Short mmCIF file of C-alpha atoms and ligand atoms in Angstrom, two decimals:
data_model
loop_
_atom_site.label_atom_id
_atom_site.label_comp_id
_atom_site.label_asym_id
_atom_site.label_seq_id
_atom_site.Cartn_x
_atom_site.Cartn_y
_atom_site.Cartn_z
CA UNK A 205 32.21 21.75 -97.95
CA UNK A 206 32.02 18.07 -96.82
CA UNK A 207 34.46 17.09 -99.58
CA UNK A 208 37.02 19.72 -98.52
CA UNK A 209 36.62 18.89 -94.89
CA UNK A 210 36.85 15.21 -95.08
CA UNK A 211 38.11 14.46 -98.60
CA UNK A 212 35.04 12.19 -99.38
CA UNK A 213 31.34 12.43 -100.02
CA UNK A 214 28.43 11.92 -97.62
CA UNK A 215 26.52 8.61 -97.72
CA UNK A 216 23.38 10.10 -96.36
CA UNK A 217 21.65 13.11 -94.68
CA UNK A 218 19.44 13.67 -91.87
CA UNK A 219 17.24 16.64 -90.93
CA UNK A 220 15.53 17.47 -87.76
CA UNK A 221 13.35 20.64 -87.34
CA UNK A 222 13.07 23.30 -84.57
CA UNK A 223 9.68 24.08 -83.19
CA UNK A 224 7.50 27.00 -82.03
CA UNK A 225 5.38 26.23 -78.95
CA UNK A 226 1.90 27.78 -79.63
CA UNK A 227 0.83 27.42 -75.97
CA UNK A 228 1.74 25.36 -72.88
CA UNK A 229 5.01 26.91 -71.48
CA UNK A 230 7.08 25.34 -68.92
CA UNK A 231 4.56 22.54 -68.06
CA UNK A 232 5.98 19.62 -70.01
CA UNK A 233 8.38 18.73 -67.31
CA UNK A 234 5.43 18.92 -64.81
CA UNK A 235 3.70 16.18 -66.79
CA UNK A 236 1.18 18.33 -68.79
CA UNK A 237 0.40 18.41 -72.44
CA UNK A 238 1.73 21.03 -74.66
CA UNK A 239 0.82 22.39 -78.21
CA UNK A 240 3.82 22.89 -80.47
CA UNK A 241 4.26 22.80 -84.20
CA UNK A 242 7.54 22.12 -86.16
CA UNK A 243 8.96 25.18 -88.14
CA UNK A 244 10.55 24.66 -91.42
CA UNK A 245 14.08 25.73 -90.14
CA UNK A 246 16.13 22.71 -89.20
CA UNK A 247 19.41 21.04 -88.55
CA UNK A 248 20.86 19.00 -91.40
CA UNK A 249 23.69 16.67 -91.13
CA UNK A 250 25.69 15.08 -93.89
CA UNK A 251 27.12 11.80 -92.85
CA UNK A 252 29.80 9.30 -93.89
CA UNK A 253 30.31 6.16 -91.63
CA UNK A 254 34.03 5.30 -91.34
CA UNK A 255 35.92 2.18 -90.24
CA UNK A 256 37.91 3.90 -87.57
CA UNK A 257 36.45 4.58 -84.17
CA UNK A 258 36.64 8.29 -84.53
CA UNK A 259 33.91 10.71 -84.56
CA UNK A 260 34.72 13.80 -86.61
CA UNK A 261 32.35 16.79 -86.51
CA UNK A 262 32.41 20.04 -88.58
CA UNK A 263 29.92 22.81 -88.97
CA UNK A 264 29.18 25.00 -91.94
CA UNK A 265 29.10 27.92 -89.54
CA UNK A 266 32.65 29.05 -88.79
CA UNK A 267 31.62 30.18 -85.26
CA UNK A 268 31.33 26.45 -84.36
CA UNK A 269 34.76 24.86 -84.34
CA UNK A 270 35.59 21.32 -85.56
CA UNK A 271 35.69 18.62 -83.02
CA UNK A 272 36.80 15.12 -83.01
CA UNK A 273 36.68 12.35 -80.41
CA UNK A 274 37.04 8.65 -80.02
CA UNK A 275 33.59 7.11 -80.39
CA UNK A 276 33.95 4.82 -77.42
CA UNK A 277 34.75 7.39 -74.90
CA UNK A 278 32.07 10.09 -75.09
CA UNK A 279 32.55 12.96 -72.44
CA UNK A 280 29.92 15.57 -72.27
CA UNK A 281 31.06 18.69 -70.42
CA UNK A 282 28.23 20.13 -68.43
CA UNK A 283 30.08 23.22 -67.46
CA UNK A 284 30.16 24.70 -71.01
CA UNK A 285 27.22 24.15 -73.45
CA UNK A 286 29.51 23.91 -76.53
CA UNK A 287 27.80 23.05 -79.77
CA UNK A 288 29.33 19.57 -80.34
CA UNK A 289 28.09 18.45 -76.84
CA UNK A 290 24.48 18.60 -78.22
CA UNK A 291 25.51 16.10 -81.13
CA UNK A 292 27.24 13.98 -78.35
CA UNK A 293 23.95 13.82 -76.19
CA UNK A 294 21.97 12.27 -79.18
CA UNK A 295 25.02 9.95 -80.04
CA UNK A 296 25.37 8.80 -76.52
CA UNK A 297 21.59 8.28 -75.98
CA UNK A 298 21.51 5.82 -78.79
CA UNK A 299 24.73 4.17 -77.82
CA UNK A 300 23.42 3.57 -74.44
CA UNK A 301 19.88 2.53 -75.48
CA UNK A 302 21.46 -0.43 -77.31
CA UNK A 303 24.00 -1.10 -74.65
CA UNK A 304 27.02 -0.64 -77.14
CA UNK A 305 30.35 0.22 -75.55
CA UNK A 306 31.89 0.98 -78.96
CA UNK A 307 30.50 2.44 -82.01
CA UNK A 308 31.80 2.86 -85.53
CA UNK A 309 33.21 6.27 -86.24
CA UNK A 310 31.72 8.72 -88.66
CA UNK A 311 32.42 12.06 -90.30
CA UNK A 312 29.61 14.57 -90.10
CA UNK A 313 29.05 18.04 -91.38
CA UNK A 314 26.34 19.92 -89.55
CA UNK A 315 24.31 22.73 -91.12
CA UNK A 316 21.46 24.74 -89.56
CA UNK A 317 19.22 27.64 -89.93
CA UNK A 318 17.31 27.69 -86.66
CA UNK A 319 18.41 30.96 -84.90
CA UNK A 320 20.44 29.69 -81.75
CA UNK A 321 19.31 30.70 -78.26
CA UNK A 322 16.02 32.02 -79.60
CA UNK A 323 13.54 29.65 -78.09
CA UNK A 324 13.02 27.63 -81.37
CA UNK A 325 14.80 24.67 -80.01
CA UNK A 326 17.85 24.53 -82.10
CA UNK A 327 19.67 22.59 -79.47
CA UNK A 328 16.99 19.85 -79.36
CA UNK A 329 16.96 19.70 -83.09
CA UNK A 330 20.73 18.93 -83.00
CA UNK A 331 20.36 16.31 -80.41
CA UNK A 332 17.52 14.61 -82.32
CA UNK A 333 19.43 14.94 -85.63
CA UNK A 334 22.47 13.28 -84.14
CA UNK A 335 20.37 10.62 -82.51
CA UNK A 336 18.87 9.73 -85.92
CA UNK A 337 22.22 9.83 -87.54
CA UNK A 338 23.67 7.39 -85.07
CA UNK A 339 20.70 5.01 -85.38
CA UNK A 340 21.02 5.07 -89.29
CA UNK A 341 24.82 4.39 -89.03
CA UNK A 342 24.07 1.33 -86.71
CA UNK A 343 21.42 0.10 -89.21
CA UNK A 344 18.98 -0.24 -86.36
CA UNK A 345 15.25 0.66 -86.06
CA UNK A 346 13.34 2.58 -83.36
CA UNK A 347 9.85 4.16 -83.51
CA UNK A 348 9.63 7.90 -83.46
CA UNK A 349 8.16 7.80 -79.97
CA UNK A 350 11.17 5.76 -78.73
CA UNK A 351 13.64 8.15 -80.46
CA UNK A 352 11.89 11.14 -78.89
CA UNK A 353 12.07 9.57 -75.52
CA UNK A 354 15.67 8.71 -75.80
CA UNK A 355 16.72 12.04 -77.08
CA UNK A 356 14.69 13.93 -74.45
CA UNK A 357 16.50 11.94 -71.69
CA UNK A 358 19.95 12.20 -73.35
CA UNK A 359 19.71 15.97 -73.80
CA UNK A 360 19.82 16.13 -70.01
CA UNK A 361 23.50 15.16 -70.16
CA UNK A 362 24.05 18.89 -70.96
CA UNK A 363 22.81 19.64 -67.47
CA UNK A 364 19.34 21.12 -68.12
CA UNK A 365 16.28 19.30 -66.74
CA UNK A 366 14.05 19.95 -69.85
CA UNK A 367 10.78 18.16 -70.38
CA UNK A 368 10.09 16.19 -73.67
CA UNK A 369 8.27 18.72 -75.84
CA UNK A 370 11.07 19.67 -78.19
CA UNK A 371 12.36 16.29 -78.96
CA UNK A 372 8.86 14.94 -79.37
CA UNK A 373 7.77 17.54 -81.97
CA UNK A 374 11.02 17.35 -83.80
CA UNK A 375 10.24 13.61 -84.46
CA UNK A 376 6.50 13.52 -84.41
CA UNK A 377 5.70 16.63 -86.34
CA UNK A 378 3.66 16.41 -89.57
CA UNK A 379 3.26 18.97 -92.25
CA UNK A 380 0.14 21.01 -92.02
CA UNK A 381 -0.82 20.38 -88.41
CA UNK A 382 0.08 21.42 -84.90
CA UNK A 383 0.28 18.63 -82.31
CA UNK A 384 -1.00 18.19 -78.80
CA UNK A 385 1.90 16.32 -77.18
CA UNK A 386 0.90 14.29 -74.13
CA UNK A 387 3.34 12.50 -71.84
CA UNK A 388 3.48 9.22 -69.94
CA UNK A 389 2.93 7.58 -72.38
CA UNK A 390 4.18 9.95 -75.04
CA UNK A 391 1.65 10.52 -77.78
CA UNK A 392 0.93 13.17 -80.30
CA UNK A 393 -2.59 14.23 -81.71
CA UNK A 394 -3.30 16.49 -84.62
CA UNK A 395 -4.61 19.99 -83.86
CA UNK A 396 -6.10 21.71 -86.76
CA UNK A 397 -5.20 25.42 -86.60
CA UNK A 398 -7.75 27.91 -87.80
CA UNK A 399 -7.80 29.05 -91.41
CA UNK A 400 -7.81 32.84 -91.83
CA UNK A 401 -4.97 33.48 -89.44
CA UNK A 402 -1.25 32.85 -89.45
CA UNK A 403 1.38 32.32 -86.62
CA UNK A 404 4.18 34.86 -86.79
CA UNK A 405 7.51 34.42 -84.99
CA UNK A 406 9.48 37.49 -83.81
CA UNK A 407 12.88 37.31 -82.38
CA UNK A 408 13.47 39.82 -79.40
CA UNK A 409 17.14 39.38 -80.34
CA UNK A 410 18.01 38.82 -76.61
CA UNK A 411 19.89 35.62 -76.53
CA UNK A 412 19.28 33.01 -73.91
CA UNK A 413 21.00 29.71 -73.65
CA UNK A 414 19.08 27.69 -71.04
CA UNK A 415 22.17 25.51 -70.40
CA UNK A 416 24.34 28.56 -69.63
CA UNK A 417 22.44 29.70 -66.61
CA UNK A 418 20.47 28.22 -63.72
CA UNK A 419 17.17 29.99 -64.43
CA UNK A 420 15.70 26.97 -66.11
CA UNK A 421 16.63 24.49 -63.60
CA UNK A 422 15.60 26.68 -60.78
CA UNK A 423 12.03 26.66 -62.22
CA UNK A 424 12.07 22.90 -62.50
CA UNK A 425 13.08 22.55 -58.96
CA UNK A 426 10.39 25.07 -57.73
CA UNK A 427 7.71 23.01 -59.48
CA UNK A 428 9.25 19.86 -57.88
CA UNK A 429 9.17 21.39 -54.47
CA UNK A 430 5.63 22.71 -54.96
CA UNK A 431 4.38 19.34 -55.99
CA UNK A 432 5.93 17.77 -52.87
CA UNK A 433 4.41 20.41 -50.51
CA UNK A 434 1.00 20.08 -52.19
CA UNK A 435 1.20 16.34 -51.84
CA UNK A 436 2.30 16.47 -48.22
CA UNK A 437 -0.50 18.92 -47.37
CA UNK A 438 -3.13 16.66 -48.88
CA UNK A 439 -1.66 13.68 -46.95
CA UNK A 440 -0.14 11.88 -50.02
CA UNK A 441 3.15 10.05 -49.87
CA UNK A 442 5.23 13.02 -51.23
CA UNK A 443 8.65 11.23 -51.19
CA UNK A 444 8.47 10.00 -54.81
CA UNK A 445 6.30 12.79 -56.11
CA UNK A 446 8.30 14.93 -58.69
CA UNK A 447 5.73 16.53 -60.94
CA UNK A 448 2.70 18.81 -60.30
CA UNK A 449 0.59 16.56 -62.49
CA UNK A 450 1.12 13.55 -60.13
CA UNK A 451 -0.56 15.42 -57.39
CA UNK A 452 -3.64 16.09 -59.58
CA UNK A 453 -3.81 12.58 -60.79
CA UNK A 454 -3.44 11.04 -57.27
CA UNK A 455 -6.08 13.43 -55.91
CA UNK A 456 -8.41 12.79 -58.85
CA UNK A 457 -9.45 16.45 -59.10
CA UNK A 458 -9.68 18.96 -61.84
CA UNK A 459 -7.10 21.63 -62.82
CA UNK A 460 -9.38 24.30 -61.43
CA UNK A 461 -9.47 22.54 -58.07
CA UNK A 462 -5.66 22.31 -58.07
CA UNK A 463 -5.73 26.07 -58.30
CA UNK A 464 -7.75 26.22 -55.16
CA UNK A 465 -5.71 23.66 -53.32
CA UNK A 466 -2.70 25.67 -54.16
CA UNK A 467 -4.12 28.89 -52.73
CA UNK A 468 -4.89 26.91 -49.49
CA UNK A 469 -1.58 25.02 -49.22
CA UNK A 470 0.98 27.46 -50.32
CA UNK A 471 1.75 31.07 -49.44
CA UNK A 472 2.77 33.82 -52.13
CA UNK A 473 5.80 34.80 -50.11
CA UNK A 474 8.82 33.13 -51.17
CA UNK A 475 10.05 30.01 -49.29
CA UNK A 476 13.54 29.71 -47.87
CA UNK A 477 15.32 26.33 -47.89
CA UNK A 478 14.75 26.19 -44.11
CA UNK A 479 11.05 26.58 -44.53
CA UNK A 480 10.84 23.94 -47.13
CA UNK A 481 12.73 21.61 -45.00
CA UNK A 482 10.48 22.21 -41.98
CA UNK A 483 7.37 21.61 -44.21
CA UNK A 484 8.87 18.40 -45.44
CA UNK A 485 10.51 17.29 -42.17
CA UNK A 486 13.92 16.78 -43.94
CA UNK A 487 17.39 18.11 -43.16
CA UNK A 488 19.10 20.83 -45.37
CA UNK A 489 21.51 18.19 -46.42
CA UNK A 490 18.85 15.86 -47.74
CA UNK A 491 17.18 18.78 -49.30
CA UNK A 492 20.30 19.84 -51.29
CA UNK A 493 21.55 16.35 -52.24
CA UNK A 494 18.41 14.43 -52.75
CA UNK A 495 16.07 16.89 -54.16
CA UNK A 496 17.84 19.79 -55.85
CA UNK A 497 19.86 19.55 -59.09
CA UNK A 498 23.57 20.33 -58.90
CA UNK A 499 23.34 23.86 -60.21
CA UNK A 500 20.34 24.86 -57.84
CA UNK A 501 21.87 23.88 -54.50
CA UNK A 502 22.71 27.38 -53.51
CA UNK A 503 19.30 28.89 -54.31
CA UNK A 504 17.94 30.81 -51.33
CA UNK A 505 14.37 31.77 -52.57
CA UNK A 506 11.78 29.51 -54.01
CA UNK A 507 8.45 30.89 -55.36
CA UNK A 508 6.27 27.81 -55.06
CA UNK A 509 2.77 29.41 -54.99
CA UNK A 510 3.47 31.46 -58.11
CA UNK A 511 4.96 28.59 -60.14
CA UNK A 512 2.17 26.07 -59.26
CA UNK A 513 -0.52 28.64 -60.23
CA UNK A 514 1.18 29.21 -63.58
CA UNK A 515 1.39 25.47 -64.27
CA UNK A 516 -2.03 24.53 -63.39
CA UNK A 517 -3.60 27.62 -65.18
CA UNK A 518 -1.39 27.02 -68.26
CA UNK A 519 -2.28 23.29 -68.45
CA UNK A 520 -5.91 24.23 -68.49
CA UNK A 521 -5.36 26.88 -71.21
CA UNK A 522 -3.81 24.14 -73.43
CA UNK A 523 -6.88 22.03 -73.09
CA UNK A 524 -9.15 24.90 -73.86
CA UNK A 525 -7.02 25.98 -76.94
CA UNK A 526 -7.36 22.46 -78.41
CA UNK A 527 -11.02 22.40 -77.68
CA UNK A 528 -11.67 25.80 -79.57
CA UNK A 529 -9.62 24.54 -82.47
CA UNK A 530 -11.84 21.44 -82.68
CA UNK A 531 -15.18 23.26 -82.16
CA UNK A 532 -14.04 26.18 -84.51
CA UNK A 533 -16.69 28.66 -83.38
CA UNK A 534 -16.95 31.98 -85.33
CA UNK A 535 -14.79 33.90 -83.02
CA UNK A 536 -12.07 31.22 -82.97
CA UNK A 537 -9.20 33.49 -83.60
CA UNK A 538 -10.13 35.83 -80.99
CA UNK A 539 -10.69 33.18 -78.44
CA UNK A 540 -7.32 31.52 -79.20
CA UNK A 541 -5.64 34.91 -79.15
CA UNK A 542 -7.03 35.75 -75.63
CA UNK A 543 -5.61 32.29 -74.31
CA UNK A 544 -2.20 33.31 -75.87
CA UNK A 545 -2.28 36.70 -74.10
CA UNK A 546 -3.23 35.14 -70.77
CA UNK A 547 -0.35 32.68 -71.19
CA UNK A 548 2.06 35.43 -71.68
CA UNK A 549 0.83 37.36 -68.67
CA UNK A 550 1.08 34.21 -66.51
CA UNK A 551 4.69 33.54 -67.90
CA UNK A 552 5.66 37.19 -67.15
CA UNK A 553 4.00 37.60 -63.73
CA UNK A 554 3.79 34.15 -62.21
CA UNK A 555 6.53 32.28 -63.80
CA UNK A 556 8.91 35.25 -64.29
CA UNK A 557 10.38 33.88 -67.44
CA UNK A 558 9.91 36.94 -69.70
CA UNK A 559 12.16 39.96 -70.05
CA UNK A 560 11.49 43.58 -70.86
CA UNK A 561 12.22 43.16 -74.48
CA UNK A 562 9.79 40.18 -74.85
CA UNK A 563 7.13 42.27 -73.08
CA UNK A 564 7.76 45.20 -75.31
CA UNK A 565 7.70 43.07 -78.48
CA UNK A 566 4.47 41.33 -77.38
CA UNK A 567 2.80 44.76 -76.84
CA UNK A 568 4.02 45.92 -80.29
CA UNK A 569 2.69 42.78 -82.02
CA UNK A 570 -0.72 43.34 -80.39
CA UNK A 571 -0.82 46.87 -81.11
CA UNK A 572 -0.34 46.12 -85.00
CA UNK A 573 -3.15 43.46 -85.24
CA UNK A 574 -2.15 40.31 -83.56
CA UNK A 575 -5.18 38.82 -81.74
CA UNK A 576 -2.79 37.13 -79.43
CA UNK A 577 0.93 37.22 -78.62
CA UNK A 578 3.27 35.55 -76.20
CA UNK A 579 6.81 34.49 -75.61
CA UNK A 580 7.69 30.99 -76.84
CA UNK A 581 10.02 28.32 -75.55
CA UNK A 582 12.04 28.69 -72.32
CA UNK A 583 11.84 32.46 -72.31
CA UNK A 584 14.10 35.02 -70.65
CA UNK A 585 14.81 36.22 -74.22
CA UNK A 586 14.28 34.55 -77.63
CA UNK A 587 11.18 34.68 -79.63
CA UNK A 588 7.61 35.61 -79.40
CA UNK A 589 4.68 33.97 -81.31
CA UNK A 590 1.63 35.92 -82.50
CA UNK A 591 -1.68 34.96 -84.00
CA UNK A 592 -2.30 37.35 -86.78
CA UNK A 593 -5.41 37.50 -89.01
CA UNK A 594 -4.22 36.66 -92.57
CA UNK A 595 -5.65 39.77 -94.14
CA UNK A 596 -3.48 41.88 -91.64
CA UNK A 597 -0.14 39.98 -92.19
CA UNK A 598 1.55 42.33 -94.67
CA UNK A 599 0.84 45.59 -92.56
CA UNK A 600 1.70 43.52 -89.44
CA UNK A 601 5.08 42.54 -90.65
CA UNK A 602 5.93 46.07 -91.94
CA UNK A 603 4.75 47.86 -88.73
CA UNK A 604 6.45 45.37 -86.31
CA UNK A 605 9.62 45.59 -88.35
CA UNK A 606 9.57 49.32 -88.02
CA UNK A 607 8.48 49.58 -84.42
CA UNK A 608 10.93 46.94 -82.87
CA UNK A 609 13.71 46.33 -85.22
CA UNK A 610 14.31 49.81 -86.54
CA UNK A 611 14.25 51.80 -83.34
CA UNK A 612 17.16 54.14 -82.83
CA UNK A 613 17.63 53.25 -79.20
CA UNK A 614 18.08 49.70 -79.86
CA UNK A 615 21.05 48.27 -81.66
CA UNK A 616 19.47 45.33 -83.15
CA UNK A 617 20.72 43.28 -86.22
CA UNK A 618 17.66 42.51 -88.12
CA UNK A 619 18.10 39.40 -90.16
CA UNK A 620 15.59 37.42 -92.36
CA UNK A 621 15.25 35.07 -89.45
CA UNK A 622 13.93 37.62 -87.06
CA UNK A 623 10.36 38.20 -88.22
CA UNK A 624 8.51 35.64 -90.26
CA UNK A 625 5.24 33.91 -90.76
CA UNK A 626 5.34 30.19 -90.22
CA UNK A 627 3.22 27.00 -91.06
CA UNK A 628 3.40 23.67 -89.36
CA UNK A 629 6.32 21.78 -90.95
CA UNK A 630 7.27 17.96 -91.06
CA UNK A 631 9.30 16.02 -88.62
CA UNK A 632 12.84 14.49 -88.62
CA UNK A 633 13.91 12.48 -91.79
CA UNK A 634 16.72 10.38 -93.20
CA UNK A 635 17.63 10.98 -96.98
CA UNK A 636 19.43 8.09 -98.34
CA UNK A 637 21.44 8.17 -101.63
CA UNK A 638 19.31 6.44 -104.36
C1 GLA K 795 12.65 24.33 -73.30
C2 GLA K 795 12.53 22.87 -72.71
C3 GLA K 795 11.23 22.29 -72.95
C4 GLA K 795 10.12 23.11 -72.25
C5 GLA K 795 10.38 24.66 -72.70
C6 GLA K 795 9.29 25.49 -71.92
O1 GLA K 795 12.45 24.37 -74.51
O2 GLA K 795 13.49 22.07 -73.52
O3 GLA K 795 11.22 20.96 -72.51
O4 GLA K 795 10.25 22.99 -70.97
O5 GLA K 795 11.67 25.13 -72.53
O6 GLA K 795 8.04 25.25 -72.19
#
């Protein structure tokens, strides 16, 4: 296909995997550690550097049209999350990191098998893959940590205020192990998953593209506002505080204490913009322009108490999950499953990032033998991840298939990618011609 598109052959190939987040949802952008693993599905790009300053992109999937631009004038349209914009994010991130105003051109053919808009991070995999392609074309070197940080930052050109989980695991993943990803400074530690149980991914088939709506950024802003109000309540300098983790670190207290502080400082009723302004002593104008992101300026309701409670409790669950994996007691699988179930309940009730189909799928998975099941990724659609005892796997897959995908009242297209067991895969790689 490369040959028929560009009339030449690729010089090298780059792959970057998608991921499944086992536990720790919507807390990376609050500064807290998360526990994902790479899946084997990935983005793969075939590349030929060219002498002209033209970037030509094609995709093996006919749904994604060809795109071409001059490599020294990269424009990323935030209003439409078109596929090539994710490539441009990675490209621009590297270009800016090295302070280059012009780049050589290239021909790229992109192929991928991560189901899109399903919470398995196909978009970040494309950003990371493009970043590594660009670095390779330039003949430069960066560490995996540097690459992950650059790509996390540059994906925000698309308009979503994501954390760094997806890009970090795409670069830092290693086959056979999940990773605890910690931020500031970014680092990854192996987490050995229990033998005797498997992680199964199931797609609710409700598509959610987080860049196409403001759901995601509203949550980021609610967490930011909660952090500021908590900081102010405890007499800290709240002006520069952006993340809930900063409040905990500045106060030097435990996550459990942060839950109590949240109960004292915030109320469960939603906050209006006026109330937030009164609490912080700022004008509506300052609030909109200096605190909120462009696509959240018209939001009228902020649920600060619920979001902060989710974040602090979820951050604690991640640490407990890692500890149980390390100590490996006899009932490891059951304990991990309980944490995953609690995580789903918190995402559904406190963070409100689930949807009826995900809740239904999680129930079905539990009914047919999962010890734990939860939504994974940003939510509002996409996939669940379930922890299933290995000896129940075959019946689990058959039963879930029948109960969720073969229902007469749901018009779902079941594909091979919809329900599958997964193992921790490896990270991004460059394949050079021998
Ligand atoms: C998306 C973001 C991540 C993370 C998850 C939710 O995948 O890109 O940074 O916030 O949602 O946990």
